């Protein structure tokens, strides 16, 4: 083995010495792995890591985090002491002081996590049922109030039946893995959410170019007759780009080639469609897709997930979807709050108009300032930068100005498309938006992003 570590490099022992080199990292003045030179991929996705023992893998990652912390650039896990509010009180990770920050990092698009009409119902009903469900849905965790929520979701989504899970992640992984086996294939939009992709670990998977029906057709043509069942999987609204799925054409092509279609409505429910019912309502395609999944954690303002489909499919999933079958029913507080939130959304009393006023305002100003916001058309705005260090720096400088946004570095998105992700909620006043947008513009110029 020939390796020759210099004083400015750190190396880590990898198990199979004969097969590959040691891993080297440049170190910073703080003596840790130089955070500016690496991305999360180097510690979570690099194939070389498979040859490292656990201790080495952990030490590499922790050394990288330590360098970020030493430079005050570690902005994950910023703790709120008052929940997800428009102005959230955040413990500064470095100084430990409480900062009152404008929250552009929440998916609580309609600010329903804090809605007094909902909280009143939760405090009245949840104590009656108690702090936990006490069992899985098929055994002792079945409850009338959960059934009511399921009926509400099915009605809203124009499907015969629905079941709820404790999370959207669980709903997606459980639906796809419950349906597809090793002779079946899931065909994903390449920007589909991780929870959908993770569902096909026990089946085959293919990808098509983002929102590109010609690319989907090519994939479907190539795999004709190769698999027993085919499922095309898309998000209604894409979580990192905020654009809407081109569902009409995707649906036509998928059905033409005999594939079923699953739409994840996580970021669409309560945001698009005339009455907030989501992507199907937006396109007038109610009842046309085969499976709808979603989460209760974004505009619905609570926690939990669901799948809605035909009764025979839902009945099948109850016994094949392992994250449903083997997981305790959700907390009743979240069941009540989700029910009330869906009620408010469908009665159009949840503030969707104000949300759209804010979305239009922000979009107009970001475009006028010259930012690249991709094809953003909903409450999610990517400020595309394509340079991880500038993404980190912009997030940090905005933090210093009490503006909470999230960095999205590689490998969460392709390197050329790394970004700051900003979400808009209904509760912002125009003055608050102006303050944030002025800062974003100023910092954008300083960092030569615009
Ligand atoms: N689907 C999409 C598109 C999402 O953005 C998310 C949330 N990150 C999920 C599913 C998972 O939902 P949950 O947070 O309820 O597990």
Short mmCIF file of C-alpha atoms and ligand atoms in Angstrom, two decimals:
data_model
loop_
_atom_site.label_atom_id
_atom_site.label_comp_id
_atom_site.label_asym_id
_atom_site.label_seq_id
_atom_site.Cartn_x
_atom_site.Cartn_y
_atom_site.Cartn_z
CA UNK A 1 0.00 0.00 0.00
CA UNK A 2 1.44 3.35 -0.83
CA UNK A 3 0.05 6.30 0.94
CA UNK A 4 1.76 9.36 2.19
CA UNK A 5 -0.34 11.63 4.34
CA UNK A 6 0.98 15.17 4.61
CA UNK A 7 0.43 17.39 7.62
CA UNK A 8 -2.44 19.24 5.92
CA UNK A 9 -4.43 16.08 5.13
CA UNK A 10 -6.43 13.70 7.26
CA UNK A 11 -6.66 10.06 6.27
CA UNK A 12 -9.01 7.38 7.41
CA UNK A 13 -8.44 3.67 7.47
CA UNK A 14 -10.63 1.66 5.14
CA UNK A 15 -11.24 -2.00 5.73
CA UNK A 16 -10.20 -3.53 2.39
CA UNK A 17 -6.70 -2.06 2.16
CA UNK A 18 -5.75 -4.11 -0.88
CA UNK A 19 -8.72 -3.00 -2.91
CA UNK A 20 -8.86 0.76 -2.63
CA UNK A 21 -6.86 3.73 -1.37
CA UNK A 22 -7.24 5.32 2.00
CA UNK A 23 -9.62 8.26 2.09
CA UNK A 24 -7.86 11.60 2.32
CA UNK A 25 -9.35 14.89 3.35
CA UNK A 26 -7.88 18.38 3.42
CA UNK A 27 -7.96 19.82 6.91
CA UNK A 28 -8.88 23.35 7.93
CA UNK A 29 -7.02 25.67 10.37
CA UNK A 30 -9.29 24.22 13.10
CA UNK A 31 -7.69 20.82 12.44
CA UNK A 32 -10.89 19.25 11.17
CA UNK A 33 -12.00 18.14 7.69
CA UNK A 34 -12.25 21.36 5.71
CA UNK A 35 -16.02 21.84 5.41
CA UNK A 36 -15.70 24.13 2.39
CA UNK A 37 -14.17 21.39 0.30
CA UNK A 38 -16.69 18.64 0.89
CA UNK A 39 -20.39 17.95 0.77
CA UNK A 40 -22.68 15.55 2.57
CA UNK A 41 -22.14 13.13 -0.33
CA UNK A 42 -18.54 12.55 0.80
CA UNK A 43 -19.83 11.19 4.12
CA UNK A 44 -23.07 9.49 3.13
CA UNK A 45 -22.96 8.56 -0.56
CA UNK A 46 -19.35 7.92 -1.66
CA UNK A 47 -19.03 4.20 -2.57
CA UNK A 48 -15.62 4.09 -0.85
CA UNK A 49 -17.43 4.42 2.47
CA UNK A 50 -18.58 0.84 2.13
CA UNK A 51 -15.01 -0.18 2.93
CA UNK A 52 -14.85 1.89 6.12
CA UNK A 53 -15.59 0.54 9.55
CA UNK A 54 -18.37 2.29 11.44
CA UNK A 55 -15.97 4.22 13.67
CA UNK A 56 -14.21 5.71 10.65
CA UNK A 57 -17.45 6.62 8.90
CA UNK A 58 -18.68 8.41 12.01
CA UNK A 59 -15.36 10.13 12.69
CA UNK A 60 -15.16 11.45 9.11
CA UNK A 61 -18.64 12.91 9.27
CA UNK A 62 -18.22 14.35 12.75
CA UNK A 63 -14.92 15.98 11.84
CA UNK A 64 -16.62 17.70 8.89
CA UNK A 65 -19.48 18.88 11.11
CA UNK A 66 -17.00 20.13 13.73
CA UNK A 67 -15.34 22.34 11.16
CA UNK A 68 -18.70 23.82 10.15
CA UNK A 69 -19.51 24.45 13.81
CA UNK A 70 -16.13 26.11 14.38
CA UNK A 71 -16.99 28.51 11.54
CA UNK A 72 -20.58 29.08 12.70
CA UNK A 73 -21.85 27.54 9.44
CA UNK A 74 -23.66 24.61 11.04
CA UNK A 75 -27.29 25.61 10.65
CA UNK A 76 -29.12 22.30 10.92
CA UNK A 77 -31.30 21.52 13.95
CA UNK A 78 -32.00 25.15 14.80
CA UNK A 79 -34.34 24.77 17.76
CA UNK A 80 -37.62 26.64 18.02
CA UNK A 81 -39.06 27.32 21.45
CA UNK A 82 -42.54 28.27 20.19
CA UNK A 83 -43.28 25.85 17.35
CA UNK A 84 -43.68 26.68 13.70
CA UNK A 85 -44.74 30.33 13.74
CA UNK A 86 -44.40 33.12 11.18
CA UNK A 87 -42.01 34.66 13.69
CA UNK A 88 -40.38 31.68 15.37
CA UNK A 89 -38.23 32.00 18.47
CA UNK A 90 -35.05 30.15 17.64
CA UNK A 91 -32.13 29.28 19.90
CA UNK A 92 -29.05 30.51 18.06
CA UNK A 93 -26.81 27.43 17.68
CA UNK A 94 -23.65 29.46 18.42
CA UNK A 95 -24.55 32.19 20.92
CA UNK A 96 -27.52 30.29 22.47
CA UNK A 97 -29.47 33.57 22.50
CA UNK A 98 -33.12 33.53 21.45
CA UNK A 99 -33.60 35.01 17.99
CA UNK A 100 -36.98 36.09 16.67
CA UNK A 101 -36.76 34.87 13.11
CA UNK A 102 -39.03 35.14 10.09
CA UNK A 103 -39.73 31.52 9.30
CA UNK A 104 -39.26 30.80 5.60
CA UNK A 105 -38.37 27.18 6.30
CA UNK A 106 -41.73 25.75 7.31
CA UNK A 107 -44.12 23.66 5.23
CA UNK A 108 -47.01 24.92 7.35
CA UNK A 109 -48.25 26.86 4.29
CA UNK A 110 -51.57 27.92 5.81
CA UNK A 111 -50.18 28.35 9.35
CA UNK A 112 -52.71 25.81 10.57
CA UNK A 113 -50.32 24.37 13.17
CA UNK A 114 -51.22 27.43 15.26
CA UNK A 115 -54.86 27.93 14.28
CA UNK A 116 -57.04 28.52 17.39
CA UNK A 117 -60.08 26.87 15.74
CA UNK A 118 -58.07 23.67 15.40
CA UNK A 119 -56.30 23.83 18.76
CA UNK A 120 -59.63 24.26 20.49
CA UNK A 121 -60.90 20.98 18.98
CA UNK A 122 -57.67 19.19 19.82
CA UNK A 123 -57.77 20.25 23.47
CA UNK A 124 -61.42 19.26 23.75
CA UNK A 125 -61.25 15.87 22.03
CA UNK A 126 -57.71 14.50 22.38
CA UNK A 127 -57.80 14.06 26.20
CA UNK A 128 -60.94 11.92 25.85
CA UNK A 129 -59.06 9.42 23.68
CA UNK A 130 -55.75 9.76 25.49
CA UNK A 131 -52.09 10.18 24.65
CA UNK A 132 -51.69 7.12 22.43
CA UNK A 133 -53.68 4.66 20.32
CA UNK A 134 -52.39 1.59 22.15
CA UNK A 135 -52.16 -0.67 19.11
CA UNK A 136 -51.74 -1.15 15.39
CA UNK A 137 -54.75 -0.41 13.16
CA UNK A 138 -55.69 -4.02 12.38
CA UNK A 139 -55.66 -5.03 16.05
CA UNK A 140 -56.51 -2.69 18.93
CA UNK A 141 -55.60 0.66 17.34
CA UNK A 142 -58.72 1.06 15.23
CA UNK A 143 -60.87 4.04 16.28
CA UNK A 144 -64.02 5.73 15.04
CA UNK A 145 -62.29 9.08 14.91
CA UNK A 146 -59.53 7.70 12.68
CA UNK A 147 -62.20 6.21 10.38
CA UNK A 148 -63.80 9.67 10.13
CA UNK A 149 -60.50 11.20 9.06
CA UNK A 150 -60.03 8.44 6.48
CA UNK A 151 -63.49 9.12 5.06
CA UNK A 152 -62.76 12.84 4.89
CA UNK A 153 -59.52 12.22 2.99
CA UNK A 154 -61.20 9.80 0.56
CA UNK A 155 -63.97 12.31 -0.11
CA UNK A 156 -61.54 15.19 -0.61
CA UNK A 157 -59.38 13.15 -2.98
CA UNK A 158 -62.33 11.73 -4.92
CA UNK A 159 -61.42 8.12 -4.08
CA UNK A 160 -63.48 5.28 -2.63
CA UNK A 161 -61.38 4.76 0.48
CA UNK A 162 -58.29 5.90 2.38
CA UNK A 163 -56.12 4.73 5.27
CA UNK A 164 -53.89 6.87 7.47
CA UNK A 165 -50.35 6.20 8.62
CA UNK A 166 -48.27 7.87 11.30
CA UNK A 167 -46.19 9.69 8.68
CA UNK A 168 -46.14 10.55 4.99
CA UNK A 169 -42.84 8.71 4.73
CA UNK A 170 -44.52 5.58 6.08
CA UNK A 171 -47.46 5.97 3.70
CA UNK A 172 -45.21 6.20 0.63
CA UNK A 173 -42.76 3.49 1.51
CA UNK A 174 -45.59 1.20 2.66
CA UNK A 175 -47.80 1.75 -0.38
CA UNK A 176 -45.09 1.10 -2.94
CA UNK A 177 -43.45 -1.81 -1.14
CA UNK A 178 -46.87 -3.28 -0.37
CA UNK A 179 -47.82 -3.30 -4.04
CA UNK A 180 -44.61 -4.03 -5.94
CA UNK A 181 -42.57 -7.23 -5.89
CA UNK A 182 -39.39 -8.26 -7.66
CA UNK A 183 -41.16 -8.82 -11.00
CA UNK A 184 -42.73 -5.34 -10.89
CA UNK A 185 -41.29 -1.91 -11.67
CA UNK A 186 -41.72 1.62 -10.36
CA UNK A 187 -40.97 4.37 -12.88
CA UNK A 188 -40.13 7.60 -11.09
CA UNK A 189 -39.89 11.20 -12.10
CA UNK A 190 -36.22 11.82 -11.26
CA UNK A 191 -37.23 14.52 -8.72
CA UNK A 192 -39.72 12.28 -6.89
CA UNK A 193 -39.43 12.38 -3.09
CA UNK A 194 -37.03 10.02 -1.28
CA UNK A 195 -39.89 8.34 0.59
CA UNK A 196 -41.33 7.17 -2.75
CA UNK A 197 -38.01 5.95 -4.09
CA UNK A 198 -37.24 4.10 -0.84
CA UNK A 199 -40.44 2.12 -1.39
CA UNK A 200 -38.99 0.13 -4.27
CA UNK A 201 -35.99 -1.44 -2.53
CA UNK A 202 -37.59 -4.86 -3.06
CA UNK A 203 -38.67 -4.21 -6.65
CA UNK A 204 -37.24 -2.73 -9.83
CA UNK A 205 -36.96 0.98 -10.46
CA UNK A 206 -36.45 3.25 -13.47
CA UNK A 207 -36.34 7.02 -13.78
CA UNK A 208 -37.55 9.50 -16.39
CA UNK A 209 -36.43 13.12 -16.84
CA UNK A 210 -38.20 15.58 -14.63
CA UNK A 211 -41.72 16.39 -15.81
CA UNK A 212 -40.85 15.11 -19.28
CA UNK A 213 -43.55 12.92 -20.79
CA UNK A 214 -41.44 12.08 -23.87
CA UNK A 215 -38.77 10.68 -21.57
CA UNK A 216 -41.43 8.69 -19.70
CA UNK A 217 -42.68 7.27 -22.98
CA UNK A 218 -39.17 6.19 -23.93
CA UNK A 219 -38.75 4.32 -20.64
CA UNK A 220 -42.15 2.67 -20.94
CA UNK A 221 -41.46 1.59 -24.53
CA UNK A 222 -38.14 0.06 -23.52
CA UNK A 223 -39.58 -2.01 -20.73
CA UNK A 224 -42.70 -3.27 -22.49
CA UNK A 225 -43.45 -6.88 -21.47
CA UNK A 226 -40.46 -7.02 -19.11
CA UNK A 227 -42.42 -6.68 -15.88
CA UNK A 228 -45.76 -7.90 -14.60
CA UNK A 229 -46.93 -4.61 -13.07
CA UNK A 230 -45.78 -1.05 -13.78
CA UNK A 231 -46.35 1.98 -11.55
CA UNK A 232 -45.50 5.53 -12.64
CA UNK A 233 -44.72 7.65 -9.58
CA UNK A 234 -44.84 11.45 -9.46
CA UNK A 235 -45.22 14.28 -6.95
CA UNK A 236 -48.17 16.64 -7.53
CA UNK A 237 -45.95 19.56 -6.48
CA UNK A 238 -42.21 18.94 -6.34
CA UNK A 239 -40.74 19.50 -2.89
CA UNK A 240 -37.43 21.06 -3.94
CA UNK A 241 -38.61 23.01 -7.01
CA UNK A 242 -42.18 23.99 -6.28
CA UNK A 243 -43.32 23.18 -9.82
CA UNK A 244 -46.50 21.29 -10.65
CA UNK A 245 -46.50 17.84 -12.24
CA UNK A 246 -47.59 17.79 -15.89
CA UNK A 247 -50.16 15.24 -14.92
CA UNK A 248 -52.52 15.20 -17.94
CA UNK A 249 -49.84 14.07 -20.40
CA UNK A 250 -48.10 11.77 -17.89
CA UNK A 251 -51.38 10.08 -17.12
CA UNK A 252 -52.23 9.56 -20.80
CA UNK A 253 -48.89 7.99 -21.59
CA UNK A 254 -48.79 5.80 -18.47
CA UNK A 255 -52.26 4.42 -19.07
CA UNK A 256 -51.58 3.91 -22.78
CA UNK A 257 -48.66 1.63 -21.85
CA UNK A 258 -50.67 -0.19 -19.19
CA UNK A 259 -48.97 1.40 -16.17
CA UNK A 260 -50.80 2.66 -13.08
CA UNK A 261 -50.12 6.14 -11.72
CA UNK A 262 -49.39 7.23 -8.15
CA UNK A 263 -49.40 10.93 -7.24
CA UNK A 264 -47.91 12.16 -3.95
CA UNK A 265 -49.98 15.17 -2.86
CA UNK A 266 -47.73 16.28 0.02
CA UNK A 267 -47.14 19.86 -1.17
CA UNK A 268 -50.29 20.18 -3.29
CA UNK A 269 -53.06 19.65 -0.73
CA UNK A 270 -54.27 22.98 0.62
CA UNK A 271 -52.18 24.85 -1.94
CA UNK A 272 -53.44 24.09 -5.46
CA UNK A 273 -56.83 23.36 -6.98
CA UNK A 274 -59.72 25.79 -6.73
CA UNK A 275 -60.69 24.56 -3.25
CA UNK A 276 -57.27 23.26 -2.18
CA UNK A 277 -57.98 19.63 -2.99
CA UNK A 278 -54.69 19.34 -4.84
CA UNK A 279 -53.34 18.36 -8.24
CA UNK A 280 -56.35 16.40 -9.49
CA UNK A 281 -58.66 19.30 -8.81
CA UNK A 282 -56.14 21.71 -10.37
CA UNK A 283 -56.27 19.78 -13.66
CA UNK A 284 -59.91 18.64 -13.43
CA UNK A 285 -58.73 15.01 -13.33
CA UNK A 286 -60.59 13.82 -10.23
CA UNK A 287 -61.00 10.05 -10.17
CA UNK A 288 -58.50 9.53 -13.02
CA UNK A 289 -55.36 8.43 -11.18
CA UNK A 290 -55.00 5.03 -9.56
CA UNK A 291 -53.37 5.93 -6.24
CA UNK A 292 -52.99 9.14 -4.25
CA UNK A 293 -50.66 9.41 -1.27
CA UNK A 294 -49.90 12.40 0.89
CA UNK A 295 -48.89 13.79 4.21
CA UNK A 296 -50.83 15.65 6.88
CA UNK A 297 -47.68 17.54 7.85
CA UNK A 298 -47.53 20.38 5.29
CA UNK A 299 -50.54 22.67 4.65
CA UNK A 300 -52.68 20.41 6.86
CA UNK A 301 -50.42 21.50 9.72
CA UNK A 302 -50.26 18.28 11.70
CA UNK A 303 -48.47 14.95 11.30
CA UNK A 304 -49.36 11.67 9.58
CA UNK A 305 -49.76 10.31 6.07
CA UNK A 306 -52.35 8.61 3.91
CA UNK A 307 -53.09 6.62 0.80
CA UNK A 308 -56.39 6.94 -1.06
CA UNK A 309 -57.55 4.61 -3.86
CA UNK A 310 -60.26 2.10 -4.77
CA UNK A 311 -61.70 0.06 -1.89
CA UNK A 312 -60.19 -3.16 -3.21
CA UNK A 313 -56.73 -1.60 -3.41
CA UNK A 314 -57.00 -0.10 0.08
CA UNK A 315 -58.20 -3.40 1.50
CA UNK A 316 -55.24 -5.15 -0.15
CA UNK A 317 -52.80 -2.58 1.26
CA UNK A 318 -54.13 -2.98 4.78
CA UNK A 319 -52.61 -6.47 4.76
CA UNK A 320 -49.55 -5.96 2.56
CA UNK A 321 -48.30 -2.51 3.56
CA UNK A 322 -45.93 -3.24 6.41
CA UNK A 323 -45.59 0.34 7.70
CA UNK A 324 -49.40 0.29 8.12
CA UNK A 325 -49.78 -3.22 9.49
CA UNK A 326 -46.92 -3.17 11.96
CA UNK A 327 -47.10 0.44 13.15
CA UNK A 328 -49.29 1.91 15.90
CA UNK A 329 -52.16 4.16 14.82
CA UNK A 330 -51.43 7.90 14.95
CA UNK A 331 -51.82 10.15 17.99
CA UNK A 332 -55.44 11.30 18.27
CA UNK A 333 -54.37 14.95 18.61
CA UNK A 334 -52.99 14.78 15.09
CA UNK A 335 -56.07 12.93 13.84
CA UNK A 336 -58.39 15.65 15.23
CA UNK A 337 -56.24 18.50 13.97
CA UNK A 338 -55.94 16.95 10.50
CA UNK A 339 -59.70 16.45 10.32
CA UNK A 340 -60.38 20.05 11.31
CA UNK A 341 -57.73 21.39 8.96
CA UNK A 342 -59.17 19.48 5.99
CA UNK A 343 -62.59 20.80 6.96
CA UNK A 344 -61.33 24.39 6.96
CA UNK A 345 -59.50 23.88 3.66
CA UNK A 346 -62.52 22.40 1.88
CA UNK A 347 -64.81 25.15 3.22
CA UNK A 348 -62.21 27.63 1.94
CA UNK A 349 -61.73 29.11 5.39
CA UNK A 350 -58.05 28.28 5.73
CA UNK A 351 -56.45 31.37 4.17
CA UNK A 352 -55.52 30.01 0.75
CA UNK A 353 -56.25 33.39 -0.88
CA UNK A 354 -53.72 35.13 1.35
CA UNK A 355 -51.19 32.38 0.68
CA UNK A 356 -51.51 32.99 -3.07
CA UNK A 357 -51.27 36.75 -2.64
CA UNK A 358 -47.96 36.18 -0.84
CA UNK A 359 -46.73 33.64 -3.40
CA UNK A 360 -47.37 36.03 -6.30
CA UNK A 361 -45.70 38.90 -4.46
CA UNK A 362 -42.54 36.93 -3.66
CA UNK A 363 -42.28 35.38 -7.13
CA UNK A 364 -42.56 38.75 -8.79
CA UNK A 365 -39.86 40.32 -6.62
CA UNK A 366 -37.42 37.38 -6.89
CA UNK A 367 -37.74 37.38 -10.68
CA UNK A 368 -37.38 41.16 -10.92
CA UNK A 369 -34.23 40.96 -8.79
CA UNK A 370 -32.77 38.45 -11.28
CA UNK A 371 -32.70 35.27 -9.18
CA UNK A 372 -32.93 31.87 -10.86
CA UNK A 373 -36.00 30.28 -9.28
CA UNK A 374 -36.37 27.49 -11.84
CA UNK A 375 -40.00 26.73 -12.64
CA UNK A 376 -41.33 27.61 -9.18
CA UNK A 377 -45.09 28.08 -9.30
CA UNK A 378 -46.34 27.25 -5.78
CA UNK A 379 -45.31 28.06 -2.19
CA UNK A 380 -41.81 26.59 -2.54
CA UNK A 381 -39.09 28.84 -3.98
CA UNK A 382 -35.67 27.49 -4.85
CA UNK A 383 -33.03 30.20 -5.09
CA UNK A 384 -30.77 28.23 -7.39
CA UNK A 385 -27.07 29.00 -6.90
CA UNK A 386 -25.15 25.89 -8.00
CA UNK A 387 -22.30 26.42 -5.52
CA UNK A 388 -22.48 24.69 -2.14
CA UNK A 389 -20.30 27.27 -0.40
CA UNK A 390 -22.43 30.18 -1.56
CA UNK A 391 -25.53 28.25 -0.50
CA UNK A 392 -24.05 27.84 2.99
CA UNK A 393 -22.89 31.46 3.10
CA UNK A 394 -26.25 32.85 2.01
CA UNK A 395 -28.08 30.73 4.61
CA UNK A 396 -25.66 31.96 7.28
CA UNK A 397 -25.94 35.64 6.34
CA UNK A 398 -29.73 35.41 6.25
CA UNK A 399 -29.64 33.72 9.66
CA UNK A 400 -27.67 36.70 10.95
CA UNK A 401 -30.51 38.94 9.69
CA UNK A 402 -33.10 36.74 11.47
CA UNK A 403 -34.37 35.13 8.31
CA UNK A 404 -34.74 31.36 8.54
CA UNK A 405 -34.24 29.55 5.21
CA UNK A 406 -32.79 26.11 4.54
CA UNK A 407 -29.75 25.19 2.48
CA UNK A 408 -30.19 22.39 -0.06
CA UNK A 409 -26.69 21.21 -0.92
CA UNK A 410 -25.53 18.33 -3.09
CA UNK A 411 -26.50 15.41 -3.03
CA UNK A 412 -30.08 16.45 -2.16
CA UNK A 413 -30.17 18.06 -5.62
CA UNK A 414 -27.67 17.89 -8.54
CA UNK A 415 -24.47 19.95 -8.04
CA UNK A 416 -25.40 22.53 -10.65
CA UNK A 417 -28.73 23.10 -8.95
CA UNK A 418 -27.80 23.49 -5.28
CA UNK A 419 -29.94 26.14 -3.68
CA UNK A 420 -31.42 27.99 -0.78
CA UNK A 421 -35.00 26.78 -0.33
CA UNK A 422 -37.56 29.28 0.82
CA UNK A 423 -41.19 28.50 1.61
CA UNK A 424 -43.99 31.03 1.81
CA UNK A 425 -46.87 30.84 4.26
CA UNK A 426 -50.17 32.72 4.38
CA UNK A 427 -49.37 34.51 7.65
CA UNK A 428 -46.61 36.82 6.37
CA UNK A 429 -47.47 40.49 6.07
CA UNK A 430 -46.20 42.42 3.05
CA UNK A 431 -43.84 44.35 5.40
CA UNK A 432 -42.31 41.08 6.63
CA UNK A 433 -41.92 39.83 3.06
CA UNK A 434 -40.34 43.14 2.03
CA UNK A 435 -37.82 43.00 4.87
CA UNK A 436 -36.78 39.46 3.89
CA UNK A 437 -36.71 40.14 0.16
CA UNK A 438 -34.59 43.27 0.62
CA UNK A 439 -32.05 41.25 2.61
CA UNK A 440 -32.09 38.40 0.09
CA UNK A 441 -31.46 40.85 -2.72
CA UNK A 442 -28.65 42.60 -0.85
CA UNK A 443 -26.88 39.35 0.05
CA UNK A 444 -27.52 37.97 -3.45
CA UNK A 445 -25.58 40.94 -4.85
CA UNK A 446 -22.76 40.66 -2.27
CA UNK A 447 -22.25 37.01 -3.15
CA UNK A 448 -22.58 37.71 -6.88
CA UNK A 449 -25.55 35.43 -7.24
CA UNK A 450 -27.46 38.15 -9.09
N1 LIG B 1 -43.61 13.32 0.24
C1 LIG B 1 -43.08 14.52 0.01
C2 LIG B 1 -43.12 15.09 -1.38
C3 LIG B 1 -42.48 15.24 1.06
O1 LIG B 1 -41.93 16.44 0.83
C4 LIG B 1 -42.48 14.68 2.35
C5 LIG B 1 -41.95 15.47 3.56
N2 LIG B 1 -40.67 15.72 3.65
C6 LIG B 1 -43.01 13.42 2.53
C7 LIG B 1 -43.58 12.77 1.46
C8 LIG B 1 -42.95 12.73 3.86
O2 LIG B 1 -43.93 13.20 4.70
P1 LIG B 1 -43.79 13.18 6.29
O3 LIG B 1 -42.92 14.33 6.65
O4 LIG B 1 -45.18 13.27 6.78
O5 LIG B 1 -43.16 11.87 6.65
#
